[in-house]
XYZ file of C-alpha atoms in Angstrom:
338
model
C -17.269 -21.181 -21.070
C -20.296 -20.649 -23.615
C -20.573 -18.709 -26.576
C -22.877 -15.978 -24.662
C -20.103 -15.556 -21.817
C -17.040 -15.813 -24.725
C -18.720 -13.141 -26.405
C -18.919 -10.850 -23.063
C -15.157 -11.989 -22.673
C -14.266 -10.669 -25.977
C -16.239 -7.605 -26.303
C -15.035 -6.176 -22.763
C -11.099 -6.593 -23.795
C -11.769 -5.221 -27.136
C -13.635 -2.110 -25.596
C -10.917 -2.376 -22.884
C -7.684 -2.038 -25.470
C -9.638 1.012 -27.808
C -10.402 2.900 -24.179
C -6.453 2.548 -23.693
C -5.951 3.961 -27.042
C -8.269 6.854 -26.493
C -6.352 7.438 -22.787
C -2.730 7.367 -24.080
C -2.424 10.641 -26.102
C -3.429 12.291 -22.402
C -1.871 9.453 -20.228
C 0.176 12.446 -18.531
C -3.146 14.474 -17.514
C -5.391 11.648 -16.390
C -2.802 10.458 -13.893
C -2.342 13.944 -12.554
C -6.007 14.900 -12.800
C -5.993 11.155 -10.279
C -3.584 12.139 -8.442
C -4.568 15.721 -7.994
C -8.316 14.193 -6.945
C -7.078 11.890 -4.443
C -5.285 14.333 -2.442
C -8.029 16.929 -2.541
C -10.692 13.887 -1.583
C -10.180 14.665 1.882
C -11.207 18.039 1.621
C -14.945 17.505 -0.818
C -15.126 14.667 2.012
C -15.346 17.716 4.337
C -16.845 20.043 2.863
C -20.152 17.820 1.609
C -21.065 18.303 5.086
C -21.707 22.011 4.499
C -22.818 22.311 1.011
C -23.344 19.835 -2.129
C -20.884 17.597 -4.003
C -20.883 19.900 -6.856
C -20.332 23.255 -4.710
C -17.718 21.207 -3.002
C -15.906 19.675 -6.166
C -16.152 23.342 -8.122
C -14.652 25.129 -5.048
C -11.660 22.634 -4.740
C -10.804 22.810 -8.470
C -10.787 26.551 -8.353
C -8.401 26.297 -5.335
C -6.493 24.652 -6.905
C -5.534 26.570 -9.860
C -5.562 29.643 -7.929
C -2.987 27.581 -5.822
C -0.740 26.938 -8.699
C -1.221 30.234 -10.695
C -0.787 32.589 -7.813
C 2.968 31.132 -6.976
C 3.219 31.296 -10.323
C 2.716 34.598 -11.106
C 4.971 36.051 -8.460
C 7.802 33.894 -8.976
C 7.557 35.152 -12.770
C 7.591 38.687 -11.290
C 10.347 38.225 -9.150
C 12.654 36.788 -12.004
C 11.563 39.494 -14.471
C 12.223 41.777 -11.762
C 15.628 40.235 -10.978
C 16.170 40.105 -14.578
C 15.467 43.887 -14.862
C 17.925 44.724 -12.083
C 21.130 42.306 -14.038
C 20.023 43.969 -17.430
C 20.419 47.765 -15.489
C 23.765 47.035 -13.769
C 25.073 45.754 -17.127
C 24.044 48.817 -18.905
C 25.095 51.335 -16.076
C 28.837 49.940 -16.647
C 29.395 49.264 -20.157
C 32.661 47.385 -19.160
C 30.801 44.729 -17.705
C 30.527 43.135 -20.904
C 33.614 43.219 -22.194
C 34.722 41.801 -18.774
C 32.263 38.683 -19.135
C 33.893 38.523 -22.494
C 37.686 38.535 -21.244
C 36.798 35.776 -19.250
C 35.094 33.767 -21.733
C 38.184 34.186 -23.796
C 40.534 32.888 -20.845
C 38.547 29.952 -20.164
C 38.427 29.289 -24.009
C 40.466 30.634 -25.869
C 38.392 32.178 -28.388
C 36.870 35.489 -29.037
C 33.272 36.234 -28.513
C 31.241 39.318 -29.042
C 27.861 38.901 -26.820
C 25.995 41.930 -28.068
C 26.529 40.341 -31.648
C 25.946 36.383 -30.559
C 22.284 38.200 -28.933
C 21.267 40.122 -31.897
C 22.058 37.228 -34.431
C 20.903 34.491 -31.972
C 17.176 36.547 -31.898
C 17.501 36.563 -35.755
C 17.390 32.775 -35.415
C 15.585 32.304 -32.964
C 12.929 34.468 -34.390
C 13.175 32.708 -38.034
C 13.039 29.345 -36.038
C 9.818 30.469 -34.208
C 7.882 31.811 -37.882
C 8.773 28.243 -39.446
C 7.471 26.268 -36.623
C 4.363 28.208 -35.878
C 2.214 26.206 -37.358
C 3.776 22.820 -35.030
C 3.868 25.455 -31.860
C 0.642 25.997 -32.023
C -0.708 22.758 -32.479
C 1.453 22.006 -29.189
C 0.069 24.694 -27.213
C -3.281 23.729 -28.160
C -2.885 19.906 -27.457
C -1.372 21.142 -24.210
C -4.568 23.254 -23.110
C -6.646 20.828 -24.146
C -5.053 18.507 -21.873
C -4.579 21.019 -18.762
C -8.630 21.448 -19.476
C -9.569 17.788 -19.446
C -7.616 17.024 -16.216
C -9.722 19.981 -14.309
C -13.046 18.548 -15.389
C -11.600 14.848 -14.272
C -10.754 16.311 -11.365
C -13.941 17.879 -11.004
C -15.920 14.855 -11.504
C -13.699 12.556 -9.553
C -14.361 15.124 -7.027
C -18.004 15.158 -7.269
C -19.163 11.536 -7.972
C -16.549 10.001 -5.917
C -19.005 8.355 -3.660
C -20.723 7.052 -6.933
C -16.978 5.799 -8.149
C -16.560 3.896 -5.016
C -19.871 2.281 -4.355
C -18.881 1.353 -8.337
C -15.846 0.036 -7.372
C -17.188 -2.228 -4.301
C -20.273 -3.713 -6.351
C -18.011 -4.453 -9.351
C -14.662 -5.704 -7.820
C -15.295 -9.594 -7.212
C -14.251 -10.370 -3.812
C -16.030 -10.601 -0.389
C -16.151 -6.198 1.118
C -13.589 -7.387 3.773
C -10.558 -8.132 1.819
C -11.519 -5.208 -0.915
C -11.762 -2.968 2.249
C -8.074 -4.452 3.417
C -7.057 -4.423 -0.187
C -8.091 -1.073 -0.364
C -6.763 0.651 2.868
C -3.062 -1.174 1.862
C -3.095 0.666 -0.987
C -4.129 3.656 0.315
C -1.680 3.669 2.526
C 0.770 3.134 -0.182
C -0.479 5.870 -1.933
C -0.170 8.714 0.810
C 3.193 6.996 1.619
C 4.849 7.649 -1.525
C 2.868 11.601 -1.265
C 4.039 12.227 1.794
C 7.527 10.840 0.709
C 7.963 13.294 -2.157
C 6.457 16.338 -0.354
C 9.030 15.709 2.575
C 12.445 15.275 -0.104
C 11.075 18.352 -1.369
C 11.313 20.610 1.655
C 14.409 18.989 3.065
C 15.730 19.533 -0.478
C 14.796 22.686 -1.246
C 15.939 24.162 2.363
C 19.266 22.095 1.652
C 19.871 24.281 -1.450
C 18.669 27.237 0.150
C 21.608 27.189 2.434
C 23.541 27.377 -0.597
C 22.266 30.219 -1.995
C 22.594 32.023 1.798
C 25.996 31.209 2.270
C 26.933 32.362 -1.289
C 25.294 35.570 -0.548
C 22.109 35.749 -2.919
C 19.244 38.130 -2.724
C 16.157 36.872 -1.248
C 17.118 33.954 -0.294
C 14.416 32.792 1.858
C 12.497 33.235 -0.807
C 14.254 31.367 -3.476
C 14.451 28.627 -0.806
C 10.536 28.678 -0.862
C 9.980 28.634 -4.180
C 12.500 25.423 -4.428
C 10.815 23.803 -2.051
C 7.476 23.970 -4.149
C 9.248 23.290 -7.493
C 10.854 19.914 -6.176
C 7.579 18.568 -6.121
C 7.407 18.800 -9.709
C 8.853 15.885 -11.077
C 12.113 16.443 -13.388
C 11.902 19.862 -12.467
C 13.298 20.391 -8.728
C 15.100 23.157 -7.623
C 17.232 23.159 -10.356
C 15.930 26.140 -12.435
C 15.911 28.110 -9.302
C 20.147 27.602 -8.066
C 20.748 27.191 -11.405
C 19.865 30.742 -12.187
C 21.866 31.877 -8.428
C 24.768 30.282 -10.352
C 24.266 32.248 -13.470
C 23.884 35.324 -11.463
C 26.787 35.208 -9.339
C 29.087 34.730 -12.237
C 27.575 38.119 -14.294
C 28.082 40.076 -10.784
C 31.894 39.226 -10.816
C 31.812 36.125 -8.647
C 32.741 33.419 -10.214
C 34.156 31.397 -6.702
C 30.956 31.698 -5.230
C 29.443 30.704 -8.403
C 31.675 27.699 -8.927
C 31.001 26.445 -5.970
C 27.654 27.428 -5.354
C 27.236 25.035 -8.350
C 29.680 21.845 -6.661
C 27.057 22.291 -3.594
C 24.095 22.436 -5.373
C 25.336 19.312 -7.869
C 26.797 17.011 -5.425
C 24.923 17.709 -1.928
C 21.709 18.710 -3.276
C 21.878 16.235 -5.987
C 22.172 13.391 -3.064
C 19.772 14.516 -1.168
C 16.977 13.813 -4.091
C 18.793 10.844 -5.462
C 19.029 9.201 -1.781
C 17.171 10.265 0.029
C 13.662 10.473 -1.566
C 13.610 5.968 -1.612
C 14.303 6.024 2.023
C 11.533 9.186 2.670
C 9.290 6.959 0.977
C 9.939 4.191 2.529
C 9.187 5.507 6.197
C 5.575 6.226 5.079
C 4.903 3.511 2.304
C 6.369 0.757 4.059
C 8.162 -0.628 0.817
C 11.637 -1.167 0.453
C 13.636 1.437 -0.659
C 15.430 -0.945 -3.959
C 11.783 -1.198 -4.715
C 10.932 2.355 -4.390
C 13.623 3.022 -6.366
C 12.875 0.765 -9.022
C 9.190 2.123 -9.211
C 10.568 5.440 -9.334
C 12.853 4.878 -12.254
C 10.824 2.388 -14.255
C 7.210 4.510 -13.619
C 9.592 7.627 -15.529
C 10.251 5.527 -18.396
C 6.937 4.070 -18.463
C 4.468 6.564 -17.937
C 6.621 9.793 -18.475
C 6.772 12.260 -15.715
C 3.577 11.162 -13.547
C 5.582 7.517 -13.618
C 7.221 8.872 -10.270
C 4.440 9.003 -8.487
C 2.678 6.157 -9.946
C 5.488 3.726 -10.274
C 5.965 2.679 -6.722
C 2.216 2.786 -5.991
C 1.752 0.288 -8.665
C 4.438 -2.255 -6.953
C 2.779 -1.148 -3.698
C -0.301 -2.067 -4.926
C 1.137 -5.538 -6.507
C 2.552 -6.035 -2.853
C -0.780 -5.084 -1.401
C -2.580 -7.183 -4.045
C -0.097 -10.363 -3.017
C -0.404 -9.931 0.368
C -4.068 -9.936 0.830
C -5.131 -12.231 -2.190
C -2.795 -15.306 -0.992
C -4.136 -14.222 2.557
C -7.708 -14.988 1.625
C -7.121 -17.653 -1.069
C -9.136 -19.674 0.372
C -12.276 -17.354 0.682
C -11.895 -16.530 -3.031
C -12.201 -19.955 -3.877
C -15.198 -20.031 -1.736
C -16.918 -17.322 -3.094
C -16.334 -18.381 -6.408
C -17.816 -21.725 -5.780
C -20.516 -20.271 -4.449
């Protein structure tokens, strides 16, 4: 190696490690903006053959925030609305309270006056808030500035994604065969694992839904919906959503159905996304499920929440890599020779 090409070396893994740098404050948003792109790719694909990339990209991005703030919004209604309707049968019988408290003190053994644990508890919480303003906001600011970025990666990635892969083929050193095999392995991975999350989350979410029918909650087609959507979100699941049935069961004087509306949702529910979701992805990724697993696990603790997606991609992608590289060993060397 000469000093022109050592130089080259250097400079590129210098440039390399400060690009990482800049990337890792937003790690969270870039993967999701990448993952967000390359299931709406399908779609600009589509539509460029009606109007331009940019039309195409912007139209897709709107979509989809209209996609996630519309769901939004109404599930927010329909808990402040549910909300509302606990808050007005508590303060139509003023015994109700004192009967939550009766129990509390069975369970316990200890005395405990809600209306005063509320008031002092918004005291706090309200002191807590004042004194960490300052930290809140810089937060909430960090966060929108990340929730911004991601749309206009998404945008882009959208747009110029014919650019990006023409990129990809000219600067990727191997023969356009094996990048093209290389490539459509993990692909394949990629949708896999997708369509392996997407699936645990409806069988999940209509799995605690039959909870929350059989225990007799309101709307609970629904709330089975809205689960369905919300275990897609990684370390979120259905959780908030029969966690709150649970909560509401035991204020309206059923605490059976509450109890074991909560066993269910733990112990049934809670295998179906422990168990099931390896196997799921397995059908569609073609990678086995200890591996799945392990990419599942280790991508949480390595890239945070996005990590469960990405993780077993990445050992799909090492398989994929493997596979095709000791394949075509030969041919590299070739090429390289050459």
């Amino acid at each position: 190696m000469n000093l022109s090409k050592g130089f080259v070396l250097a400079l590129v893994v210098t440039l390399l490690v400060l690009s990482a740098m800049l990337l890792q404050p937003f790690i969270q948003y870039v993967l999701g903006a990448v993952l967000l792109a390359y299931v709406l790719y399908p779609l600009q694909i589509r539509l460029e053959a009606y109007v331009s990339p940019m039309v195409a990209a912007l139209s897709l991005v709107i979509l989809a925030v209209a996609g996630f703030v519309a769901p939004f919004v109404v599930i927010l209604a329909t808990v402040v609305n549910g909300a509302d309707r606990i808050l007005q049968d508590l303060n139509t019988d003023p015994g109700q309270i004192e009967v939550v408290e009766s129990r509390i003190e069975e369970l316990t053994g200890q005395e405990v006056d809600i209306a005063g644990e509320l008031v002092s508890s918004g005291r706090e919480i309200g002191t807590i808030v004042f004194e960490r303003s300052t930290q809140a906001f810089g937060t909430i600011t960090f966060h929108l500035i990340g929730i911004a970025l991601a749309l206009f990666l998404v945008y882009y990635l959208l747009k110029d994604s014919d650019d990006l892969v023409n990129w990809l083929h000219r600067t990727v050193p191997l023969p356009m065969d094996i990048q093209r095999d290389l490539y459509g392995e993990t692909n394949d991975v990629m949708w896999g694992v997708i369509f392996g999350h997407v699936s645990v989350a409806i069988v999940q979410g209509a799995v605690a839904g039959v909870g929350l029918a059989a225990t007799g909650v309101p709307n609970a087609v629904f709330w089975t919906g809205v689960m369905m959507v919300l275990a897609m979100v990684p370390l979120v699941g259905a959780i908030p959503v029969w966690g709150g049935a649970v909560v509401y069961l035991y204020l309206t004087s059923e605490p059976l159905l509450a109890l074991g509306l909560f066993v269910y949702s733990v112990v049934v529910v809670g295998i179906t996304d422990d168990y099931l979701r390896p196997f799921a992805v397995d059908r569609y990724a073609k990678l086995n499920p200890a591996v799945i697993l392990l990419g599942i696990l280790g991508g949480a603790y390595a890239f945070g929440i996005m990590g469960l997606f990405f993780g077993p991609v990445v050992l799909g992608a090492l398989k994929a890599t493997l596979r095709v590289g000791l394949d075509n060993w030969s041919r590299i060397d070739e090429s390289e020779v050459s």
